[in-house]
Short mmCIF file of C-alpha atoms in Angstrom, two decimals:
data_model
loop_
_atom_site.label_atom_id
_atom_site.label_comp_id
_atom_site.label_asym_id
_atom_site.label_seq_id
_atom_site.Cartn_x
_atom_site.Cartn_y
_atom_site.Cartn_z
CA UNK A 11 83.50 93.02 99.63
CA UNK A 12 80.49 95.59 98.44
CA UNK A 13 81.43 94.63 94.79
CA UNK A 14 78.78 93.01 93.91
CA UNK A 15 80.38 91.15 90.65
CA UNK A 16 83.24 89.89 92.42
CA UNK A 17 81.99 88.77 95.56
CA UNK A 18 81.64 85.70 93.86
CA UNK A 19 85.64 85.46 94.75
CA UNK A 20 85.26 86.43 98.37
CA UNK A 21 88.24 84.82 100.16
CA UNK A 22 87.51 81.41 98.77
CA UNK A 23 89.20 78.17 97.76
CA UNK A 24 89.26 76.65 94.03
CA UNK A 25 89.43 73.71 92.64
CA UNK A 26 90.54 74.75 88.89
CA UNK A 27 90.31 72.28 85.88
CA UNK A 28 93.27 73.86 84.39
CA UNK A 29 94.57 75.04 87.40
CA UNK A 30 94.76 73.33 90.53
CA UNK A 31 94.04 74.22 94.04
CA UNK A 32 93.51 78.02 93.68
CA UNK A 33 92.90 80.65 96.63
CA UNK A 34 90.70 84.07 96.34
CA UNK A 35 90.92 87.08 98.69
CA UNK A 36 90.32 90.54 98.38
CA UNK A 37 92.17 92.88 99.78
CA UNK A 38 90.16 95.82 98.24
CA UNK A 39 86.47 96.61 97.10
CA UNK A 40 87.90 96.53 93.10
CA UNK A 41 90.44 94.22 93.12
CA UNK A 42 90.94 90.10 94.07
CA UNK A 43 93.54 88.32 94.91
CA UNK A 44 94.69 84.86 93.20
CA UNK A 45 97.48 83.05 95.56
CA UNK A 46 98.42 79.04 93.82
CA UNK A 47 97.67 76.16 96.65
CA UNK A 48 100.67 76.54 97.94
CA UNK A 49 100.47 80.26 98.74
CA UNK A 50 102.03 81.39 95.66
CA UNK A 51 100.81 84.84 94.70
CA UNK A 52 99.73 84.15 90.53
CA UNK A 53 98.15 87.59 89.48
CA UNK A 54 94.32 89.37 89.85
CA UNK A 55 90.77 89.17 89.32
CA UNK A 56 89.29 92.69 88.97
CA UNK A 57 86.41 94.64 87.12
CA UNK A 58 86.81 96.48 84.28
CA UNK A 59 83.01 98.13 83.88
CA UNK A 60 79.86 97.61 82.34
CA UNK A 61 78.96 95.14 79.46
CA UNK A 62 76.49 97.17 76.84
CA UNK A 63 74.47 95.72 74.03
CA UNK A 64 74.26 96.81 70.74
CA UNK A 65 71.24 99.52 71.55
CA UNK A 66 73.68 100.85 74.53
CA UNK A 67 71.53 98.58 77.80
CA UNK A 68 73.47 98.02 80.25
CA UNK A 69 73.91 93.94 80.63
CA UNK A 70 76.19 92.68 83.49
CA UNK A 71 79.62 94.06 84.55
CA UNK A 72 82.94 93.00 82.69
CA UNK A 73 84.92 91.07 84.49
CA UNK A 74 88.24 89.05 83.80
CA UNK A 75 91.17 87.51 84.65
CA UNK A 76 94.70 88.23 84.49
CA UNK A 77 97.45 85.18 85.92
CA UNK A 78 100.50 84.23 85.81
CA UNK A 79 101.59 80.25 85.94
CA UNK A 80 105.50 79.60 85.59
CA UNK A 81 106.00 81.45 81.94
CA UNK A 82 102.06 81.19 80.65
CA UNK A 83 100.60 84.44 81.19
CA UNK A 84 96.18 84.48 80.36
CA UNK A 85 94.16 86.65 80.01
CA UNK A 86 90.13 85.11 80.41
CA UNK A 87 86.74 86.87 81.14
CA UNK A 88 84.36 86.36 83.14
CA UNK A 89 81.57 84.32 81.52
CA UNK A 90 77.77 84.84 82.19
CA UNK A 91 76.70 81.40 82.69
CA UNK A 92 79.10 81.76 86.27
CA UNK A 93 76.86 81.25 89.75
CA UNK A 94 77.91 81.03 93.24
CA UNK A 95 80.48 78.78 94.00
CA UNK A 96 81.15 77.72 90.57
CA UNK A 97 82.65 80.12 88.07
CA UNK A 98 83.50 79.58 84.48
CA UNK A 99 85.91 81.56 81.87
CA UNK A 100 86.56 82.26 78.23
CA UNK A 101 88.77 83.86 76.29
CA UNK A 102 87.35 84.61 72.27
CA UNK A 103 84.33 82.87 73.03
CA UNK A 104 86.58 79.26 73.66
CA UNK A 105 86.00 78.27 77.18
CA UNK A 106 89.18 77.68 78.99
CA UNK A 107 88.64 76.60 82.42
CA UNK A 108 85.94 76.11 85.01
CA UNK A 109 86.55 76.93 88.72
CA UNK A 110 84.41 75.41 91.97
CA UNK A 111 84.17 76.33 95.72
CA UNK A 112 82.04 73.72 96.39
CA UNK A 113 83.42 70.02 96.20
CA UNK A 114 85.66 70.81 98.89
CA UNK A 115 82.74 71.21 101.12
CA UNK A 116 80.81 67.92 100.32
CA UNK A 117 84.80 66.04 100.63
CA UNK A 118 85.19 67.50 104.26
CA UNK A 119 82.13 66.05 105.17
CA UNK A 120 82.24 62.75 103.15
CA UNK A 121 85.81 62.59 105.22
CA UNK A 122 84.44 63.28 108.61
CA UNK A 123 81.50 60.43 108.28
CA UNK A 124 84.68 57.79 107.45
CA UNK A 125 86.25 58.59 110.44
CA UNK A 126 83.04 58.67 112.60
CA UNK A 127 82.51 54.76 111.13
CA UNK A 128 86.18 54.13 111.96
CA UNK A 129 87.68 54.14 108.41
CA UNK A 130 90.34 55.69 106.83
CA UNK A 131 89.80 58.08 103.72
CA UNK A 132 92.77 57.25 101.47
CA UNK A 133 93.08 60.62 100.55
CA UNK A 134 95.96 62.20 100.49
CA UNK A 135 97.50 61.29 97.18
CA UNK A 136 94.41 61.73 95.35
CA UNK A 137 94.03 65.69 96.84
CA UNK A 138 97.26 66.93 96.22
CA UNK A 139 97.07 65.78 92.20
CA UNK A 140 93.59 67.40 92.37
CA UNK A 141 95.52 70.71 93.94
CA UNK A 142 98.82 70.55 91.95
CA UNK A 143 96.61 69.61 88.77
CA UNK A 144 98.86 66.11 88.77
CA UNK A 145 98.17 63.24 87.31
CA UNK A 146 100.14 59.10 87.42
CA UNK A 147 101.11 58.24 84.02
CA UNK A 148 98.04 56.04 82.73
CA UNK A 149 96.33 52.39 83.53
CA UNK A 150 97.30 49.34 81.57
CA UNK A 151 93.57 49.28 80.65
CA UNK A 152 90.57 52.20 80.59
CA UNK A 153 88.40 51.59 83.87
CA UNK A 154 84.95 52.91 84.50
CA UNK A 155 83.42 52.85 87.49
CA UNK A 156 79.21 52.65 87.63
CA UNK A 157 76.98 53.18 89.63
CA UNK A 158 72.95 53.09 89.77
CA UNK A 159 70.68 55.20 92.44
CA UNK A 160 67.86 56.24 93.55
CA UNK A 161 67.05 57.67 96.59
CA UNK A 162 70.53 56.75 98.03
CA UNK A 163 71.42 60.40 98.58
CA UNK A 164 72.45 60.03 102.83
CA UNK A 165 75.04 57.23 101.53
CA UNK A 166 75.91 58.54 97.99
CA UNK A 167 77.27 62.44 99.36
CA UNK A 168 79.92 59.84 101.93
CA UNK A 169 80.71 57.82 99.67
CA UNK A 170 81.33 59.66 95.75
CA UNK A 171 83.27 62.43 96.51
CA UNK A 172 85.63 60.08 98.19
CA UNK A 173 85.73 57.94 94.93
CA UNK A 174 86.49 61.14 92.72
CA UNK A 175 89.47 62.33 95.13
CA UNK A 176 91.00 58.31 94.21
CA UNK A 177 90.00 58.79 90.59
CA UNK A 178 91.45 61.61 89.93
CA UNK A 179 94.94 61.13 89.00
CA UNK A 180 93.72 58.38 86.94
CA UNK A 181 92.27 60.64 84.77
CA UNK A 182 93.38 59.96 81.56
CA UNK A 183 91.68 56.19 82.07
CA UNK A 184 89.84 55.96 84.45
CA UNK A 185 85.33 57.78 84.11
CA UNK A 186 83.08 57.51 87.18
CA UNK A 187 79.31 56.49 85.40
CA UNK A 188 77.12 57.60 87.88
CA UNK A 189 73.11 57.08 86.95
CA UNK A 190 70.80 58.79 88.81
CA UNK A 191 67.52 56.29 88.49
CA UNK A 192 64.82 58.90 88.89
CA UNK A 193 65.26 59.69 92.30
CA UNK A 194 62.86 62.17 94.62
CA UNK A 195 65.44 62.97 97.08
CA UNK A 196 67.37 65.93 95.38
CA UNK A 197 70.54 63.03 93.81
CA UNK A 198 70.94 64.90 90.51
CA UNK A 199 70.14 68.35 91.77
CA UNK A 200 73.36 67.20 94.74
CA UNK A 201 75.08 65.66 91.47
CA UNK A 202 74.84 69.53 89.09
CA UNK A 203 75.74 71.54 92.29
CA UNK A 204 78.66 69.60 94.40
CA UNK A 205 80.57 67.42 91.32
CA UNK A 206 80.70 69.53 88.90
CA UNK A 207 84.09 70.06 88.95
CA UNK A 208 84.41 66.96 87.89
CA UNK A 209 81.86 66.63 84.97
CA UNK A 210 83.90 69.81 83.29
CA UNK A 211 86.76 67.71 83.98
CA UNK A 212 85.36 64.91 81.96
CA UNK A 213 85.83 63.13 85.22
CA UNK A 214 82.58 62.35 86.26
CA UNK A 215 79.62 61.45 83.83
CA UNK A 216 76.21 61.70 85.16
CA UNK A 217 72.77 59.85 83.39
CA UNK A 218 68.66 60.29 84.21
CA UNK A 219 66.70 57.61 83.89
CA UNK A 220 62.98 56.64 85.05
CA UNK A 221 62.76 53.46 86.65
CA UNK A 222 59.36 52.54 87.46
CA UNK A 223 59.96 48.98 88.50
CA UNK A 224 63.06 49.17 90.58
CA UNK A 225 65.44 46.49 90.05
CA UNK A 226 69.28 46.71 91.30
CA UNK A 227 69.69 44.02 88.59
CA UNK A 228 68.42 46.71 86.51
CA UNK A 229 70.22 49.64 87.56
CA UNK A 230 73.19 47.74 86.79
CA UNK A 231 72.98 47.28 83.13
CA UNK A 232 72.22 50.56 83.05
CA UNK A 233 75.00 52.03 84.59
CA UNK A 234 77.33 49.29 82.69
CA UNK A 235 75.77 50.19 78.99
CA UNK A 236 76.73 53.77 79.19
CA UNK A 237 80.44 53.26 79.61
CA UNK A 238 82.47 51.92 77.20
CA UNK A 239 86.23 51.90 78.85
CA UNK A 240 87.94 48.41 79.33
CA UNK A 241 87.19 47.55 82.94
CA UNK A 242 83.67 48.09 83.96
CA UNK A 243 83.06 48.06 87.70
CA UNK A 244 80.31 48.28 89.97
CA UNK A 245 80.21 50.03 92.83
CA UNK A 246 77.51 50.67 94.29
CA UNK A 247 75.98 54.17 95.63
CA UNK A 248 78.16 52.87 99.63
CA UNK A 249 81.38 51.60 98.24
CA UNK A 250 84.72 53.01 99.56
CA UNK A 251 87.31 51.67 96.84
CA UNK A 252 90.35 53.07 98.14
CA UNK A 253 93.40 54.70 97.23
CA UNK A 254 95.48 51.50 95.43
CA UNK A 255 91.93 49.63 94.14
CA UNK A 256 91.96 50.81 90.48
CA UNK A 257 96.15 49.74 89.94
CA UNK A 258 94.50 47.25 91.96
CA UNK A 259 91.71 45.69 90.00
CA UNK A 260 93.80 46.69 86.59
CA UNK A 261 96.75 43.65 87.72
CA UNK A 262 94.34 41.21 89.00
CA UNK A 263 92.80 41.21 84.66
CA UNK A 264 97.12 41.29 83.67
CA UNK A 265 97.04 38.13 86.27
CA UNK A 266 94.99 36.73 84.11
CA UNK A 267 91.02 37.79 85.19
CA UNK A 268 88.36 37.65 83.20
CA UNK A 269 85.56 38.77 86.58
CA UNK A 270 86.95 39.70 89.65
CA UNK A 271 84.88 40.15 92.85
CA UNK A 272 85.72 42.31 95.82
CA UNK A 273 83.52 40.51 98.25
CA UNK A 274 83.26 36.88 99.58
CA UNK A 275 80.70 34.71 99.37
CA UNK A 276 77.80 34.66 96.00
CA UNK A 277 76.10 37.30 94.01
CA UNK A 278 76.70 40.35 92.70
CA UNK A 279 76.12 43.02 96.22
CA UNK A 280 79.71 45.85 96.52
CA UNK A 281 81.83 45.36 93.93
#
């Protein structure tokens, strides 16, 4: 596609916080077609012209979206804060939706790593909920999954994408809290780029703290103090929680547990 304003949409798959999985195709230079996850045509993105300032200077292309989902029609305008792999749609000075095209790539990498280590990622149900914009009934307790990390991006990128998929079906009663303890390996930048969609919908909350003398308990306490949920779960940066973990941990507390440990032996390693 030659039109620079529409290039970010050129034949991509997206996660929409409001509409689920989307695909965009570019049959011409001036129009982008939008399809649902199952291939149904929803509408189009078009370049309407150029925005101008009050002094008449050209500011940027004016791109608008027209969609019809079931009986609901959407007319949104592309935000100036949009960037490659992440676009924001506005209407009447209000943010209506955010689309992300980067998360699926890191999810594929995390799934590949699972299989390489003879593990099963178990993402089928969670991913189906994401692309269908679905959800399960709320958990009996609110649950906070708490991770503190420092210079362990090589581990986090293989685990956190899976955790977000597992937590998504319970996004109204589960939050993932990640505290970056002053990493210098690009952890914070990675979180803000590749996990932005989860931040936008409130599923993931990211914090940064400066850790001058690292100790695991300091990191864990820093993550826990940010969480306000009923049950707080320590999830190390390389932990894989599995598809049924959230229901299981709630059941243990319903059965009378005050503290639950998911690893044999003493200590607080793992979760």
